[in-house]
Short mmCIF file of C-alpha atoms and ligand atoms in Angstrom, two decimals:
data_model
loop_
_atom_site.label_atom_id
_atom_site.label_comp_id
_atom_site.label_asym_id
_atom_site.label_seq_id
_atom_site.Cartn_x
_atom_site.Cartn_y
_atom_site.Cartn_z
CA UNK A 1 0.53 -15.94 -21.04
CA UNK A 2 0.55 -13.93 -24.25
CA UNK A 3 3.78 -12.07 -24.97
CA UNK A 4 3.63 -9.13 -27.36
CA UNK A 5 7.08 -7.71 -27.95
CA UNK A 6 7.48 -4.00 -28.76
CA UNK A 7 10.47 -3.12 -30.92
CA UNK A 8 12.45 0.00 -29.98
CA UNK A 9 15.77 1.64 -30.90
CA UNK A 10 17.41 1.22 -34.33
CA UNK A 11 14.69 -1.14 -35.55
CA UNK A 12 15.37 -0.54 -39.27
CA UNK A 13 18.89 -1.94 -39.06
CA UNK A 14 18.47 -5.71 -38.69
CA UNK A 15 22.21 -6.24 -38.08
CA UNK A 16 21.85 -4.60 -34.68
CA UNK A 17 22.28 -6.51 -31.44
CA UNK A 18 18.94 -7.00 -29.69
CA UNK A 19 18.45 -6.94 -25.92
CA UNK A 20 15.10 -8.05 -24.51
CA UNK A 21 13.72 -6.03 -21.61
CA UNK A 22 10.87 -7.22 -19.38
CA UNK A 23 9.14 -4.51 -17.31
CA UNK A 24 7.10 -5.10 -14.15
CA UNK A 25 5.98 -2.66 -11.44
CA UNK A 26 3.79 -2.23 -8.36
CA UNK A 27 3.76 -5.94 -7.55
CA UNK A 28 2.69 -5.05 -3.97
CA UNK A 29 3.90 -8.28 -2.36
CA UNK A 30 2.24 -10.46 -5.02
CA UNK A 31 5.63 -11.10 -6.66
CA UNK A 32 5.36 -14.88 -6.30
CA UNK A 33 2.32 -14.80 -8.60
CA UNK A 34 4.56 -13.33 -11.30
CA UNK A 35 7.44 -15.79 -11.10
CA UNK A 36 5.81 -18.57 -13.16
CA UNK A 37 4.65 -16.37 -16.00
CA UNK A 38 7.50 -13.94 -16.49
CA UNK A 39 8.50 -14.05 -20.17
CA UNK A 40 12.14 -14.79 -20.96
CA UNK A 41 14.43 -11.79 -21.38
CA UNK A 42 17.89 -10.35 -20.81
CA UNK A 43 17.04 -7.54 -18.39
CA UNK A 44 14.21 -7.50 -15.83
CA UNK A 45 13.26 -4.02 -14.59
CA UNK A 46 10.99 -3.42 -11.57
CA UNK A 47 9.94 0.24 -11.22
CA UNK A 48 8.88 0.27 -7.57
CA UNK A 49 6.15 -0.49 -5.03
CA UNK A 50 7.29 -4.05 -4.40
CA UNK A 51 6.00 -3.63 -0.83
CA UNK A 52 2.39 -4.24 0.26
CA UNK A 53 -0.24 -1.50 0.45
CA UNK A 54 0.04 -2.02 4.18
CA UNK A 55 3.20 -3.63 5.49
CA UNK A 56 1.35 -4.39 8.71
CA UNK A 57 -1.07 -6.60 6.83
CA UNK A 58 1.68 -8.59 5.14
CA UNK A 59 4.15 -9.00 7.99
CA UNK A 60 3.67 -7.46 11.42
CA UNK A 61 3.96 -3.79 12.05
CA UNK A 62 7.34 -3.40 13.69
CA UNK A 63 10.52 -1.81 12.33
CA UNK A 64 12.03 -5.31 11.99
CA UNK A 65 9.09 -6.31 9.74
CA UNK A 66 9.80 -3.40 7.45
CA UNK A 67 13.36 -4.59 7.28
CA UNK A 68 12.20 -8.07 6.22
CA UNK A 69 10.73 -6.57 3.04
CA UNK A 70 14.28 -5.79 1.87
CA UNK A 71 15.20 -9.47 2.26
CA UNK A 72 12.02 -10.53 0.46
CA UNK A 73 12.90 -8.27 -2.49
CA UNK A 74 16.41 -9.71 -2.68
CA UNK A 75 15.06 -13.26 -2.49
CA UNK A 76 12.69 -12.61 -5.42
CA UNK A 77 15.47 -11.27 -7.65
CA UNK A 78 17.67 -14.20 -6.62
CA UNK A 79 14.99 -16.60 -7.87
CA UNK A 80 14.14 -15.09 -11.27
CA UNK A 81 16.17 -16.24 -14.24
CA UNK A 82 17.49 -13.07 -15.90
CA UNK A 83 21.07 -12.16 -16.70
CA UNK A 84 20.52 -8.61 -15.37
CA UNK A 85 17.98 -7.26 -12.90
CA UNK A 86 17.27 -3.65 -11.99
CA UNK A 87 15.15 -2.29 -9.13
CA UNK A 88 14.03 1.29 -8.48
CA UNK A 89 11.85 1.75 -5.34
CA UNK A 90 8.52 3.58 -5.04
CA UNK A 91 6.44 5.41 -2.45
CA UNK A 92 5.44 2.15 -0.72
CA UNK A 93 9.09 1.26 -0.05
CA UNK A 94 8.93 2.78 3.44
CA UNK A 95 11.66 0.42 4.59
CA UNK A 96 14.06 2.05 2.11
CA UNK A 97 13.44 5.66 2.96
CA UNK A 98 14.51 5.22 6.60
CA UNK A 99 17.86 3.66 5.61
CA UNK A 100 20.90 4.97 3.77
CA UNK A 101 21.44 4.14 0.12
CA UNK A 102 24.69 2.37 1.02
CA UNK A 103 22.85 0.13 3.49
CA UNK A 104 20.20 -0.86 0.90
CA UNK A 105 22.84 -1.52 -1.75
CA UNK A 106 24.69 -3.79 0.65
CA UNK A 107 21.53 -5.77 1.42
CA UNK A 108 20.36 -6.12 -2.20
CA UNK A 109 23.01 -8.49 -3.49
CA UNK A 110 20.94 -10.07 -6.28
CA UNK A 111 19.76 -6.95 -8.11
CA UNK A 112 21.17 -3.63 -9.33
CA UNK A 113 19.64 -0.99 -7.07
CA UNK A 114 19.19 2.45 -8.64
CA UNK A 115 18.46 5.53 -6.51
CA UNK A 116 19.43 8.68 -8.43
CA UNK A 117 22.10 6.60 -10.13
CA UNK A 118 22.82 4.79 -13.37
CA UNK A 119 24.31 1.60 -14.70
CA UNK A 120 25.50 0.46 -18.13
CA UNK A 121 24.18 -2.97 -19.06
CA UNK A 122 24.97 -4.50 -22.47
CA UNK A 123 25.91 -1.04 -23.76
CA UNK A 124 22.59 0.52 -22.61
CA UNK A 125 22.66 3.41 -20.11
CA UNK A 126 19.92 2.90 -17.53
CA UNK A 127 19.13 5.61 -14.94
CA UNK A 128 16.76 5.15 -12.00
CA UNK A 129 14.98 7.63 -9.70
CA UNK A 130 12.37 6.73 -7.02
CA UNK A 131 11.00 10.24 -6.32
CA UNK A 132 7.26 10.92 -6.43
CA UNK A 133 4.78 13.58 -5.40
CA UNK A 134 3.24 13.62 -1.94
CA UNK A 135 -0.53 13.12 -1.79
CA UNK A 136 -2.49 14.04 1.30
CA UNK A 137 -4.75 10.97 0.88
CA UNK A 138 -1.84 8.48 1.06
CA UNK A 139 0.19 7.31 4.07
CA UNK A 140 2.78 5.72 1.74
CA UNK A 141 5.31 8.52 1.49
CA UNK A 142 8.60 6.85 0.67
CA UNK A 143 10.75 9.17 -1.47
CA UNK A 144 7.76 11.57 -1.61
CA UNK A 145 8.11 15.35 -1.89
CA UNK A 146 5.91 18.27 -2.86
CA UNK A 147 5.52 18.28 -6.64
CA UNK A 148 7.46 21.54 -7.07
CA UNK A 149 10.51 20.05 -5.28
CA UNK A 150 11.00 17.14 -7.70
CA UNK A 151 12.77 19.10 -10.44
CA UNK A 152 16.06 18.98 -8.54
CA UNK A 153 16.02 15.17 -8.88
CA UNK A 154 15.03 15.21 -12.55
CA UNK A 155 17.90 17.63 -13.23
CA UNK A 156 20.29 14.85 -12.18
CA UNK A 157 19.22 12.57 -15.08
CA UNK A 158 22.23 12.33 -17.44
CA UNK A 159 21.69 13.45 -21.06
CA UNK A 160 23.06 10.13 -22.38
CA UNK A 161 20.32 8.03 -20.71
CA UNK A 162 18.87 5.31 -23.00
CA UNK A 163 16.37 3.86 -20.54
CA UNK A 164 14.91 6.03 -17.78
CA UNK A 165 13.25 4.23 -14.87
CA UNK A 166 11.12 6.25 -12.41
CA UNK A 167 8.25 5.22 -10.15
CA UNK A 168 6.24 8.31 -11.11
CA UNK A 169 4.75 8.82 -14.60
CA UNK A 170 5.25 12.02 -16.59
CA UNK A 171 2.16 14.26 -16.61
CA UNK A 172 -0.48 13.32 -19.17
CA UNK A 173 1.09 9.98 -20.16
CA UNK A 174 -0.56 6.80 -18.80
CA UNK A 175 -1.16 8.64 -15.50
CA UNK A 176 -4.94 8.89 -15.00
CA UNK A 177 -6.07 7.78 -11.55
CA UNK A 178 -9.49 7.85 -9.88
CA UNK A 179 -10.01 11.01 -7.85
CA UNK A 180 -10.58 10.44 -4.16
CA UNK A 181 -13.96 11.86 -3.11
CA UNK A 182 -14.71 12.66 -6.74
CA UNK A 183 -18.46 12.41 -6.16
CA UNK A 184 -18.25 15.24 -3.65
CA UNK A 185 -16.03 17.38 -5.89
CA UNK A 186 -18.30 16.83 -8.88
CA UNK A 187 -21.15 18.52 -7.06
CA UNK A 188 -19.19 21.75 -7.39
CA UNK A 189 -17.57 21.36 -10.78
CA UNK A 190 -18.82 21.55 -14.33
CA UNK A 191 -17.87 19.06 -17.04
CA UNK A 192 -14.99 21.06 -18.44
CA UNK A 193 -11.99 20.06 -20.52
CA UNK A 194 -8.79 19.19 -18.68
CA UNK A 195 -5.87 21.66 -18.97
CA UNK A 196 -3.40 18.81 -19.47
CA UNK A 197 -5.01 16.52 -22.05
CA UNK A 198 -7.99 18.63 -23.26
CA UNK A 199 -10.45 15.76 -22.72
CA UNK A 200 -13.10 15.60 -20.02
CA UNK A 201 -12.49 13.18 -17.11
CA UNK A 202 -14.22 14.50 -13.99
CA UNK A 203 -13.74 11.29 -11.98
CA UNK A 204 -10.01 10.99 -12.81
CA UNK A 205 -6.95 13.12 -12.23
CA UNK A 206 -3.38 13.16 -13.57
CA UNK A 207 -0.83 11.86 -11.06
CA UNK A 208 2.16 12.45 -13.34
CA UNK A 209 4.77 15.19 -12.98
CA UNK A 210 4.89 18.12 -15.39
CA UNK A 211 8.60 18.83 -14.82
CA UNK A 212 9.44 15.17 -15.51
CA UNK A 213 7.49 15.31 -18.76
CA UNK A 214 9.33 18.45 -19.89
CA UNK A 215 12.75 17.05 -19.07
CA UNK A 216 12.02 13.80 -20.92
CA UNK A 217 10.47 15.30 -24.06
CA UNK A 218 12.64 18.41 -24.36
CA UNK A 219 15.90 17.48 -22.68
CA UNK A 220 16.98 13.89 -21.97
CA UNK A 221 14.95 12.16 -24.71
CA UNK A 222 15.58 8.53 -23.68
CA UNK A 223 14.57 5.72 -26.04
CA UNK A 224 12.40 4.16 -23.33
CA UNK A 225 10.80 5.44 -20.11
CA UNK A 226 9.61 2.80 -17.62
CA UNK A 227 7.36 3.65 -14.66
CA UNK A 228 4.34 2.49 -12.62
CA UNK A 229 2.45 4.02 -9.64
CA UNK A 230 -0.90 4.48 -11.44
CA UNK A 231 -2.63 1.10 -11.50
CA UNK A 232 -5.56 2.17 -13.67
CA UNK A 233 -3.71 3.49 -16.71
CA UNK A 234 -1.22 0.78 -17.61
CA UNK A 235 0.05 0.16 -21.13
CA UNK A 236 2.54 1.37 -23.69
CA UNK A 237 2.44 4.67 -25.56
CA UNK A 238 4.77 6.27 -28.08
CA UNK A 239 5.10 10.04 -28.15
CA UNK A 240 7.51 11.98 -30.34
CA UNK A 241 9.84 8.99 -30.84
CA UNK A 242 9.98 8.03 -27.14
CA UNK A 243 8.31 4.85 -25.85
CA UNK A 244 6.56 5.07 -22.45
CA UNK A 245 5.60 2.01 -20.38
CA UNK A 246 3.36 1.85 -17.31
CA UNK A 247 3.47 -1.72 -15.93
CA UNK A 248 1.75 -1.23 -12.57
CA UNK A 249 0.20 -4.44 -11.19
CA UNK A 250 -0.24 -6.05 -14.62
CA UNK A 251 -0.57 -9.36 -12.93
CA UNK A 252 -3.12 -11.11 -15.11
CA UNK A 253 -2.51 -9.14 -18.26
CA UNK A 254 0.18 -9.04 -20.90
CA UNK A 255 3.53 -8.11 -19.41
CA UNK A 256 5.32 -5.18 -21.11
CA UNK A 257 8.24 -6.59 -23.14
CA UNK A 258 10.66 -4.66 -25.39
CA UNK A 259 13.31 -5.69 -27.92
CA UNK A 260 15.91 -2.95 -27.81
CA UNK A 261 17.87 -2.69 -31.10
CA UNK A 262 21.15 -1.17 -29.99
ZN1 ZN B 1 -6.57 15.30 -18.56
ZN1 ZN B 2 3.31 4.07 -6.06
#
């Protein structure tokens, strides 16, 4: 598999220590397909939705089956060869939402679990938050709240964060998803420019959060923001000196890899 490495941080100063970060997301129970082609790195970050679209389809449909997902996640991180591993859950992690953070932390022995918390690895401050906005068309509502209630979680992000990991994208950045029932809606709408990005995309809508975008660009200003959730708009984008990475289900494509010059 092709590996294209994106340089971030103090790139001009070649005496800097370099830490390689590999970002994956939304593996939806296809994690074993990733194992053989994960590029080498120092830190592996998974930004949520490890669980299947339907847990019932993957295991059974009982509470104990949901619990088995937690073991499966731990097993995966135990197998992959990285010095440091970080996991932030997403809206499909229904088995997490029903348990306490302490319980999950105790079960995940082979990975650093971040839920509104941070960790310093190799001198880099990494903060993780699983929160996302509730959508009426989705049953997967782990860590999901109404969009206007998310700000209280974003306000917890420390100012000295170098790498921010969320499941949800910021509004207008790698966050365009196909509208459900767009054909029906289009009957009643004209081809007008979008308020967020000023382009016209009648069949797509922005799933990202406006408050998250404001806090990142105007407040926290991390070097790197890693997220997933929107499978159709993956990639890497740089805005105003901050690098954004959406790695959702990039199973047969180039994996997002960064060299962080500290
Ligand atoms: Zn738009
Ligand atoms: Zn998701």
